[in-house]
PDB file of C-alpha atoms in Angstrom:
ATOM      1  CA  UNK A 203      93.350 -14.234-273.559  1.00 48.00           C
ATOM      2  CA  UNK A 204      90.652 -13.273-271.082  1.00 69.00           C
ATOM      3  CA  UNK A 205      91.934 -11.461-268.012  1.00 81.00           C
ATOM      4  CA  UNK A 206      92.051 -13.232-264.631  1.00 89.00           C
ATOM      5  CA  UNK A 207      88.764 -11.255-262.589  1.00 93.00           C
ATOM      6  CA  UNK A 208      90.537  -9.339-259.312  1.00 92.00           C
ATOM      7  CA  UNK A 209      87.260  -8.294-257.575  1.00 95.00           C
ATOM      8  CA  UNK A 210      83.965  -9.683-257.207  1.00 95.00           C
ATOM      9  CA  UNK A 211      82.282  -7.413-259.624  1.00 95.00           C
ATOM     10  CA  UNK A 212      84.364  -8.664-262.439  1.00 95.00           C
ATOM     11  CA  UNK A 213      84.549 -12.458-261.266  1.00 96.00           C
ATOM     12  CA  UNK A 214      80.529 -11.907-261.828  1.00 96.00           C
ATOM     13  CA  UNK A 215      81.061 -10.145-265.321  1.00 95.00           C
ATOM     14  CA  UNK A 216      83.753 -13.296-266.157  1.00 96.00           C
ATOM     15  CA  UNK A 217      80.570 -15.739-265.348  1.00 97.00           C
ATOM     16  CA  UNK A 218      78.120 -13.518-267.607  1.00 95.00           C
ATOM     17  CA  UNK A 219      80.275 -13.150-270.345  1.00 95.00           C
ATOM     18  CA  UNK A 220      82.541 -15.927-270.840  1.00 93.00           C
ATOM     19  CA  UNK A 221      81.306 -19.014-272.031  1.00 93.00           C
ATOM     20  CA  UNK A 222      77.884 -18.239-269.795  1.00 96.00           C
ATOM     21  CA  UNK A 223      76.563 -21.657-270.709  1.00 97.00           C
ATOM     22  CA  UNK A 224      79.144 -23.932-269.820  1.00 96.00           C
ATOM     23  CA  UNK A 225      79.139 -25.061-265.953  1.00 97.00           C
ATOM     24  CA  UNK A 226      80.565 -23.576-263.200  1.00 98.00           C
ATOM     25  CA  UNK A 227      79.392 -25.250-260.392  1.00 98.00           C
ATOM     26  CA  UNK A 228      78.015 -28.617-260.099  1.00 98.00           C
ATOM     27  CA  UNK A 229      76.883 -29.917-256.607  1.00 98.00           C
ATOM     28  CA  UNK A 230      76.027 -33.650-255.393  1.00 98.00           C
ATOM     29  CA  UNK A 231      73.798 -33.904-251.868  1.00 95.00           C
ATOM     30  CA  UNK A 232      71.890 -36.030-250.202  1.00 90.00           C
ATOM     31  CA  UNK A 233      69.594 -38.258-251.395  1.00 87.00           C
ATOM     32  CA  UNK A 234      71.091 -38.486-255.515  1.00 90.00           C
ATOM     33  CA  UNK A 235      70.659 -34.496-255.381  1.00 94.00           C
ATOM     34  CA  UNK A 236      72.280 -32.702-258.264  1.00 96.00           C
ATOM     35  CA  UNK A 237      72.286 -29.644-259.292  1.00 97.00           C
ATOM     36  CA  UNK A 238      74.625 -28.224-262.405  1.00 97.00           C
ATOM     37  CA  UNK A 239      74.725 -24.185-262.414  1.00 98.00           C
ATOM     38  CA  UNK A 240      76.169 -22.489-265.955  1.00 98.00           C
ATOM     39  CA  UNK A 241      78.353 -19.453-265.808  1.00 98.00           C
ATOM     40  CA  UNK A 242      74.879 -17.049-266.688  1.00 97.00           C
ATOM     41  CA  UNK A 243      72.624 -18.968-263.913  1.00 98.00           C
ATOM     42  CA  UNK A 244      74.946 -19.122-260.867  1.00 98.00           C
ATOM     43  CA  UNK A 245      75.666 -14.921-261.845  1.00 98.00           C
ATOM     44  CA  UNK A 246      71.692 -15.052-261.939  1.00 97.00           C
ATOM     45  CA  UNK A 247      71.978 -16.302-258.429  1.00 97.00           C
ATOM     46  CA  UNK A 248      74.312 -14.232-256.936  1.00 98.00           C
ATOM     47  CA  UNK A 249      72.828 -11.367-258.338  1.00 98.00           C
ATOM     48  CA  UNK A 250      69.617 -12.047-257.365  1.00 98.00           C
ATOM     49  CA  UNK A 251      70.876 -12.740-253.923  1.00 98.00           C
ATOM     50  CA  UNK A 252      72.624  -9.214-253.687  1.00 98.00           C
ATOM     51  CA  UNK A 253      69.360  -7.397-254.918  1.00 98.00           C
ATOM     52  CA  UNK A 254      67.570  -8.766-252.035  1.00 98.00           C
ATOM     53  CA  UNK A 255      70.185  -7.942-249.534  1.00 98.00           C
ATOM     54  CA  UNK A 256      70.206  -4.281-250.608  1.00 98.00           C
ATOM     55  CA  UNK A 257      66.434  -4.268-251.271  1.00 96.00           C
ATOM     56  CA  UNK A 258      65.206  -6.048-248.308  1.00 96.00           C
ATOM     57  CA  UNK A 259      67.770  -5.938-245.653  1.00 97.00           C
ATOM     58  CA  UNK A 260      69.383  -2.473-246.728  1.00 97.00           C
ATOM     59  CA  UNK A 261      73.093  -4.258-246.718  1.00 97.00           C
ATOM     60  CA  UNK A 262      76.162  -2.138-247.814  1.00 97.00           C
ATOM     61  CA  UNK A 263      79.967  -2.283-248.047  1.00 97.00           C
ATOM     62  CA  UNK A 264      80.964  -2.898-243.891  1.00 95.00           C
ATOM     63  CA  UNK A 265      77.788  -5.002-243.558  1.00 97.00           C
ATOM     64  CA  UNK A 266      78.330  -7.665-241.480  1.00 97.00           C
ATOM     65  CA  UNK A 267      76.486 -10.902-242.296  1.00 98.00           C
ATOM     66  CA  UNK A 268      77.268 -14.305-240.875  1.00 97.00           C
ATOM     67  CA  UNK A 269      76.625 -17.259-242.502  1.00 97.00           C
ATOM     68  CA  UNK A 270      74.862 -20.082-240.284  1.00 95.00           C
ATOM     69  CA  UNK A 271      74.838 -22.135-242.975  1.00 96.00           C
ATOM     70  CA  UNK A 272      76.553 -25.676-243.927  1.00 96.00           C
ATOM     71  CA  UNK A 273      78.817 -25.411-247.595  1.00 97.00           C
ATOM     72  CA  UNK A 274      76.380 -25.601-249.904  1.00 97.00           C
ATOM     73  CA  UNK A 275      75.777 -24.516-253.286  1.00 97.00           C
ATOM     74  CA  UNK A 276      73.906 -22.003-251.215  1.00 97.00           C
ATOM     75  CA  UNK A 277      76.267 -20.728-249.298  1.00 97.00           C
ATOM     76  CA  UNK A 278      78.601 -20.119-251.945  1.00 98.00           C
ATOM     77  CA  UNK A 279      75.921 -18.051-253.649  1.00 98.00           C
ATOM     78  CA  UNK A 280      75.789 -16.059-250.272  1.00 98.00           C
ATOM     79  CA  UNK A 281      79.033 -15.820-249.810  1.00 98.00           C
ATOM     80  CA  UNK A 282      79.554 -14.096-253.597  1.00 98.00           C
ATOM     81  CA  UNK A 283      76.244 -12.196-253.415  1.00 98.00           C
ATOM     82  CA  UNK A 284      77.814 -10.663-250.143  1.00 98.00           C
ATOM     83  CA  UNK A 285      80.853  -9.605-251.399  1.00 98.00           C
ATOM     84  CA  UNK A 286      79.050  -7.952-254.314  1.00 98.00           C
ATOM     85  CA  UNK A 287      77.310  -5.775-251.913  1.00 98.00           C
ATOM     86  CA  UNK A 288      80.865  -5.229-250.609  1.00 98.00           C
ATOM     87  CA  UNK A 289      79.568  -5.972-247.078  1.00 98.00           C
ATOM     88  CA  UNK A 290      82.205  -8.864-244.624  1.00 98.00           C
ATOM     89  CA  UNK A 291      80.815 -12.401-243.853  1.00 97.00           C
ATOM     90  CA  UNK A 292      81.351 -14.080-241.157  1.00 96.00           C
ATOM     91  CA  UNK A 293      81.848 -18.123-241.178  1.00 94.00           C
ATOM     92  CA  UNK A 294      83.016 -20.211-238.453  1.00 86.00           C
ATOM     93  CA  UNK A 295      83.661 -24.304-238.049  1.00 81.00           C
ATOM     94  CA  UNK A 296      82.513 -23.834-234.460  1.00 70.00           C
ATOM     95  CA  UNK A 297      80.029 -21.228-233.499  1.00 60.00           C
ATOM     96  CA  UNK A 298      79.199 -22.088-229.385  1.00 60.00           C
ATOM     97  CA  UNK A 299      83.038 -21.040-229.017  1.00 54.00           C
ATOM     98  CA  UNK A 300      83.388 -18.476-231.169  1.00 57.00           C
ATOM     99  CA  UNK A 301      84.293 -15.403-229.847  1.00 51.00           C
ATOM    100  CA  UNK A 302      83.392 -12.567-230.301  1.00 63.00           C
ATOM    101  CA  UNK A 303      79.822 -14.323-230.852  1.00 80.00           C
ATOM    102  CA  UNK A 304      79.295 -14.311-234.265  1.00 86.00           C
ATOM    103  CA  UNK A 305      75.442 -14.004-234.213  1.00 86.00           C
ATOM    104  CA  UNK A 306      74.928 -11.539-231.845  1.00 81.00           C
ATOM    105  CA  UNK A 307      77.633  -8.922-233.742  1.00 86.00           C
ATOM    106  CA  UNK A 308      75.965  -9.455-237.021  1.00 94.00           C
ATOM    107  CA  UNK A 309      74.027  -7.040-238.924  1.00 96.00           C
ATOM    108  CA  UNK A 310      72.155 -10.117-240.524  1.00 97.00           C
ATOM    109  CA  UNK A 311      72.532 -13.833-240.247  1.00 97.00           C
ATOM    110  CA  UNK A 312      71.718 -16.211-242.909  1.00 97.00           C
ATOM    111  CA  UNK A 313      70.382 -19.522-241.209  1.00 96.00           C
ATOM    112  CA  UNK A 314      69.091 -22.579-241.701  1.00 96.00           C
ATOM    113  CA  UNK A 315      67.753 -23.496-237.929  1.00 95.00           C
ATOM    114  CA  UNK A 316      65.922 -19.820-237.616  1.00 95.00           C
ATOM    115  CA  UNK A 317      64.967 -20.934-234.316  1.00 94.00           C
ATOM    116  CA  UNK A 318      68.476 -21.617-232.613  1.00 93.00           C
ATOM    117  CA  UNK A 319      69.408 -18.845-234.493  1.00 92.00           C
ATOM    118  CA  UNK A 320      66.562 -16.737-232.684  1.00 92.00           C
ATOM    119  CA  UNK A 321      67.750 -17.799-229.201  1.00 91.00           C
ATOM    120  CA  UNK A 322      71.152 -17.390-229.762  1.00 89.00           C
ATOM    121  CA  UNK A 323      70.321 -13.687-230.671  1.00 89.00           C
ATOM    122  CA  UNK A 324      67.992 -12.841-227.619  1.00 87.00           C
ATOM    123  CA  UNK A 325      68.868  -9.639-226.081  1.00 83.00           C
ATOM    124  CA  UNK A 326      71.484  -8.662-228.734  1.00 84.00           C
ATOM    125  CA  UNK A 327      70.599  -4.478-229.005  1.00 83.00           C
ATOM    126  CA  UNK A 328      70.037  -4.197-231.617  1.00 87.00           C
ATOM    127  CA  UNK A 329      69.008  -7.192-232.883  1.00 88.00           C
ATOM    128  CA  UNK A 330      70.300  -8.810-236.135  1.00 94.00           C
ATOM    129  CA  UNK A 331      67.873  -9.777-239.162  1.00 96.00           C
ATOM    130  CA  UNK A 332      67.524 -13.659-239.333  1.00 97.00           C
ATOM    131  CA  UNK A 333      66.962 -14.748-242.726  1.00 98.00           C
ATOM    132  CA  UNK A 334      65.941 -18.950-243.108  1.00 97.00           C
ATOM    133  CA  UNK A 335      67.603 -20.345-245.888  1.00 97.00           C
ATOM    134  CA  UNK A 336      66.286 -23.046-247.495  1.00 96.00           C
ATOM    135  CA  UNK A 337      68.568 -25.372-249.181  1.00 94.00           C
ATOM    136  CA  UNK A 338      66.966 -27.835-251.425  1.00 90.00           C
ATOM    137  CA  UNK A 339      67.120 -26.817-254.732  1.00 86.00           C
ATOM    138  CA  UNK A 340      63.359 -27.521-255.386  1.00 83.00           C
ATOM    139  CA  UNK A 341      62.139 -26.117-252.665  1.00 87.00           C
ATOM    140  CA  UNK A 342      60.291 -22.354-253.179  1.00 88.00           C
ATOM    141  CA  UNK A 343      59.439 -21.510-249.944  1.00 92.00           C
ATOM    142  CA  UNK A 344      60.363 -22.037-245.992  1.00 94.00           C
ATOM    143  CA  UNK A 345      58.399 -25.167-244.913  1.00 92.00           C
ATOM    144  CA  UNK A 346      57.259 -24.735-241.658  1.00 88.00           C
ATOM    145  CA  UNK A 347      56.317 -21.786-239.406  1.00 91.00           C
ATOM    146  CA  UNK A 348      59.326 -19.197-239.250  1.00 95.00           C
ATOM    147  CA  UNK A 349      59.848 -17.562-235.861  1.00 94.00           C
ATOM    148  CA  UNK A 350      58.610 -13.832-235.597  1.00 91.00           C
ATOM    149  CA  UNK A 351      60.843 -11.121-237.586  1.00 90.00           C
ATOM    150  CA  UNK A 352      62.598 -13.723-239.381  1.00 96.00           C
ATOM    151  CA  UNK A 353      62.346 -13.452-243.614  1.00 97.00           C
ATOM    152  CA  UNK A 354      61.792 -16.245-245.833  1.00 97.00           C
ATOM    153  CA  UNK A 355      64.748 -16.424-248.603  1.00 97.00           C
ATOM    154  CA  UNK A 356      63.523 -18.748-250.373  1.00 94.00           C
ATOM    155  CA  UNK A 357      60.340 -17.546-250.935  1.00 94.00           C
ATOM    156  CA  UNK A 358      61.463 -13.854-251.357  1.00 96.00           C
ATOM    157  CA  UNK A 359      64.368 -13.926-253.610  1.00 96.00           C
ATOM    158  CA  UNK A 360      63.514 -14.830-256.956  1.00 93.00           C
ATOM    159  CA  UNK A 361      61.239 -11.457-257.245  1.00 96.00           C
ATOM    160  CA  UNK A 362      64.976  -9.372-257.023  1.00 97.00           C
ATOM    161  CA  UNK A 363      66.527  -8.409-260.246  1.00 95.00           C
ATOM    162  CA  UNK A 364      68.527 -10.569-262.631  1.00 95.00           C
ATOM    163  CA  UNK A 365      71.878  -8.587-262.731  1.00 94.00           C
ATOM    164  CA  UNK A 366      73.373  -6.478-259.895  1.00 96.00           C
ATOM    165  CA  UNK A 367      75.386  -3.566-260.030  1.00 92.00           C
ATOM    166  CA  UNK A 368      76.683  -2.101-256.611  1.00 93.00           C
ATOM    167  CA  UNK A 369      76.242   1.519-256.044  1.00 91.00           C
ATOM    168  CA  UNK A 370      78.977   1.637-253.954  1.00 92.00           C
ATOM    169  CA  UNK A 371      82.360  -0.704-253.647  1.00 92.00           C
ATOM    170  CA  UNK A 372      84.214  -1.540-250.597  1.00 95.00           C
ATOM    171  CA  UNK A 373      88.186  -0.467-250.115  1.00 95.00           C
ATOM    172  CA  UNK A 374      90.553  -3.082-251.155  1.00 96.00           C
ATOM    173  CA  UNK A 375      91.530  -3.297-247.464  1.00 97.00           C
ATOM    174  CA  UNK A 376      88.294  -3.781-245.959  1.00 97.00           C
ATOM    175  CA  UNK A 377      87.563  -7.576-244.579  1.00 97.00           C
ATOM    176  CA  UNK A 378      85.443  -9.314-246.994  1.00 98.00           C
ATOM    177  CA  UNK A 379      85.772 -12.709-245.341  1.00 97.00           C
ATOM    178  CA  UNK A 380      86.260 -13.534-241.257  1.00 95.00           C
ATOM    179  CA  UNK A 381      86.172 -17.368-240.596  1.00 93.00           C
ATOM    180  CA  UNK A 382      87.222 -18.254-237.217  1.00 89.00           C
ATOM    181  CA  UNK A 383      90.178 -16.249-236.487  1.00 86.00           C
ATOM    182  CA  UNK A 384      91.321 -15.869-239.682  1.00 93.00           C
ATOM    183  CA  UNK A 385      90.648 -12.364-242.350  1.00 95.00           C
ATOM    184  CA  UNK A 386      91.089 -11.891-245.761  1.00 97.00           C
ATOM    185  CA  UNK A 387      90.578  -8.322-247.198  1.00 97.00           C
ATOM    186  CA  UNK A 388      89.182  -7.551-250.413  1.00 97.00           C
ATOM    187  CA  UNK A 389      92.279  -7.267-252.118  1.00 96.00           C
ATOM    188  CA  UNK A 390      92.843 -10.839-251.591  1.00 96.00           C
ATOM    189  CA  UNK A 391      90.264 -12.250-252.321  1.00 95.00           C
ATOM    190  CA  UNK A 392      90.870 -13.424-255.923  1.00 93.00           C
ATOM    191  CA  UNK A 393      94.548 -12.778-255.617  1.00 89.00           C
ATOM    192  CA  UNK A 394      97.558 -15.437-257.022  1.00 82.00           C
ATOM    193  CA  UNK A 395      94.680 -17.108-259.609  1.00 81.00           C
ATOM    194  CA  UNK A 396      97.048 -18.069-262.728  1.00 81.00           C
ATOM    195  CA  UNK A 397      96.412 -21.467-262.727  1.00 78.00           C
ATOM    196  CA  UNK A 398      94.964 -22.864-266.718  1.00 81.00           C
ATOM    197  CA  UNK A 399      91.261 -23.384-266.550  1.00 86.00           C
ATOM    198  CA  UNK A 400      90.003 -26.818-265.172  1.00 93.00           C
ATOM    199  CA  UNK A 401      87.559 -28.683-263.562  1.00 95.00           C
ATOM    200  CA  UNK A 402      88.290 -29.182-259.843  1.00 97.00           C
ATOM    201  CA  UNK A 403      86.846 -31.222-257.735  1.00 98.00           C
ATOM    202  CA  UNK A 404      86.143 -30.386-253.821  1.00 98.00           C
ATOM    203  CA  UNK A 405      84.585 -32.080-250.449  1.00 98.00           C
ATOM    204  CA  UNK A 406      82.466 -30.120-247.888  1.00 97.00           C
ATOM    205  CA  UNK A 407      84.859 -32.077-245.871  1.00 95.00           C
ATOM    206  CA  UNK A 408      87.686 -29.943-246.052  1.00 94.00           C
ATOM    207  CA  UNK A 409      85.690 -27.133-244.974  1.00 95.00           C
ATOM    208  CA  UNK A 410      85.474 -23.590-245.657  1.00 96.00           C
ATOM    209  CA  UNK A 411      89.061 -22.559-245.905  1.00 92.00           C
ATOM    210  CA  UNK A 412      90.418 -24.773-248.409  1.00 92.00           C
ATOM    211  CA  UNK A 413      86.532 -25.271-250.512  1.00 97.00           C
ATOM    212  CA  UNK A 414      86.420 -21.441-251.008  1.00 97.00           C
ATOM    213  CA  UNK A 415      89.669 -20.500-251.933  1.00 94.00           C
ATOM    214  CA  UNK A 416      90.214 -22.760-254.042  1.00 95.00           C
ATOM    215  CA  UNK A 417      85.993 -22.340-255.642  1.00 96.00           C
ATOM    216  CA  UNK A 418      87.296 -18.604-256.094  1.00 96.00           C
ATOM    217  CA  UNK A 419      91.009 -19.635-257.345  1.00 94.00           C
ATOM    218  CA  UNK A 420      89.021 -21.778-260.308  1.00 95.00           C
ATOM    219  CA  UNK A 421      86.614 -19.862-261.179  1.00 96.00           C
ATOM    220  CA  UNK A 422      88.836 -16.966-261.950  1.00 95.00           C
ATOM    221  CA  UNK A 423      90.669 -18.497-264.373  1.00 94.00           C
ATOM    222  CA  UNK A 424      87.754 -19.937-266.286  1.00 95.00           C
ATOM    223  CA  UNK A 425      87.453 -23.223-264.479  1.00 96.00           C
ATOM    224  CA  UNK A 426      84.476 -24.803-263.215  1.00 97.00           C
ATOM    225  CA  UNK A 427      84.046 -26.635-259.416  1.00 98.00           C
ATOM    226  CA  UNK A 428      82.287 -29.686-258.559  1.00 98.00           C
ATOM    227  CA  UNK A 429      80.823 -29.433-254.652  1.00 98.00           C
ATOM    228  CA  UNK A 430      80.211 -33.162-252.940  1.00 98.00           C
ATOM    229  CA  UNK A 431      78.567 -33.204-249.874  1.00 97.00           C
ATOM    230  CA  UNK A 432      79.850 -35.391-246.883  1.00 96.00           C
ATOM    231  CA  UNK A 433      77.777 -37.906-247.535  1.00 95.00           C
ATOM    232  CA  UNK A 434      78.714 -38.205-251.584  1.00 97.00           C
ATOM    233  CA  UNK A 435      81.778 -40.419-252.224  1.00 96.00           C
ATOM    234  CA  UNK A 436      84.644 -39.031-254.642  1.00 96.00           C
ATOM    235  CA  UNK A 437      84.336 -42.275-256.641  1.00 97.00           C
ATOM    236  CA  UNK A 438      85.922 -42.803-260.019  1.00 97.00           C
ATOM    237  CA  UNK A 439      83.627 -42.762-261.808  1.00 97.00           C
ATOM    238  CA  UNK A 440      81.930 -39.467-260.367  1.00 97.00           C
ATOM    239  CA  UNK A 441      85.518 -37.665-261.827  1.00 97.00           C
ATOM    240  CA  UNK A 442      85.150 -39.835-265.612  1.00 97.00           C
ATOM    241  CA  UNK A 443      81.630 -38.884-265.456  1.00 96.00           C
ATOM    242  CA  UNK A 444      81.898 -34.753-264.585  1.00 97.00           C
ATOM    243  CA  UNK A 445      85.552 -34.927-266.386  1.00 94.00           C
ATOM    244  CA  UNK A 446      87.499 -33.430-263.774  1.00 96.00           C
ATOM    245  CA  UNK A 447      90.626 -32.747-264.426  1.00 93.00           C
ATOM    246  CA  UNK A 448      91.777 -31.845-260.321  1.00 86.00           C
TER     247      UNK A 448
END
């Protein structure tokens, strides 16, 4: 029997290494979008994603990097790639009344309206990289003109290396994850996964809280997650057709 992943680093090992071809994340958007990521291709991802935070934006454990993105396929990617790094992310359900401002105290902010984001940052000493995130899947490159000092992701990222392997890890009492007033350390991350491997399926809806938990709670035990956006149904025969089994 494999052993349930407790950190990060080894919940990325569990998706190179154990049945790397099978899915592990499936996502339904807008517009009949689907996208189906194996076990070796969302690690590909994440790790690419982590190479480019160390490489380009010189992120380390105690990083802090807030998330101005919607759930997404994307933003789970992030959100892993970030805790690789061993740096804390920062989410929130309602930024204006967030306090303290989660923009302004972040090291670097992942966005996809890099002009709000730009405003929201003016004055902030020093100021915080602003990265635009694109998040259709087909789509290689920011569209549009990006506001000055702000980096494309989209166009940047799949030049980083396919594996990552941190140089340094954070404490298992550091924050990994802040979302509104709510922390979770490192140590808990993955902690209380025992659950038999299955195929869960989850709604944007419920928002961050409950989608990531239980993403991270599934994966960890071999599962695999299926991601609807708001404006997907949970019909039927989307479950018979991806076989979920929760």
């Amino acid at each position: 029997m494999e052993l349930i992943p407790n950190t990060p680093a080894e919940l990325l090992n569990a998706f190179r290494t154990q049945n790397p071809t099978s899915p592990r994340l499936s996502w339904y958007g807008p517009d009949s979008e689907r996208v189906e990521l194996s076990g070796r291709v969302l690690e590909n991802w994440i790790a690419k994603t982590a190479n480019y935070l160390v490489d380009e934006l010189d992120a380390e454990p105690g990083t802090l990097i807030t998330l101005d993105l919607p759930l997404h396929w994307r933003s789970l990617v992030w959100l892993m790639a970030a805790w690789a790094v061993g740096a804390t992310v920062i989410t929130t359900s309602s930024p204006e009344s967030t306090t303290p401002d989660p923009f302004s105290q972040a090291d670097i902010v992942a966005t996809t309206n890099p002009a709000l984001t730009n405003e929201r940052i003016a004055g902030a000493k020093p100021a915080p990289l602003v990265v635009a995130v694109a998040l259709p899947a087909l789509q290689m490159r920011w569209m549009g003109e990006l506001p000055p000092r702000t980096l494309d992701y989209s166009g940047d990222v799949r030049a980083h290396g396919d594996v990552f392997f941190a140089d340094e890890t954070p404490e298992e009492s550091d924050i990994a994850w802040q979302h509104d007033s709510t922390t979770t350390s490192y140590a808990a991350l993955l902690a209380g996964a025992t659950q038999a491997p299955q195929r869960v399926l989850l709604e944007v809806r419920n928002g961050w809280s409950g989608v990531v938990q239980s993403a991270l709670k599934t994966w960890a035990t071999g599962g695999s997650v299926v991601l609807l956006d708001p404006a997907v149904e949970a019909t039927e025969h989307l479950r018979s057709s991806e076989n979920v089994t929760a």
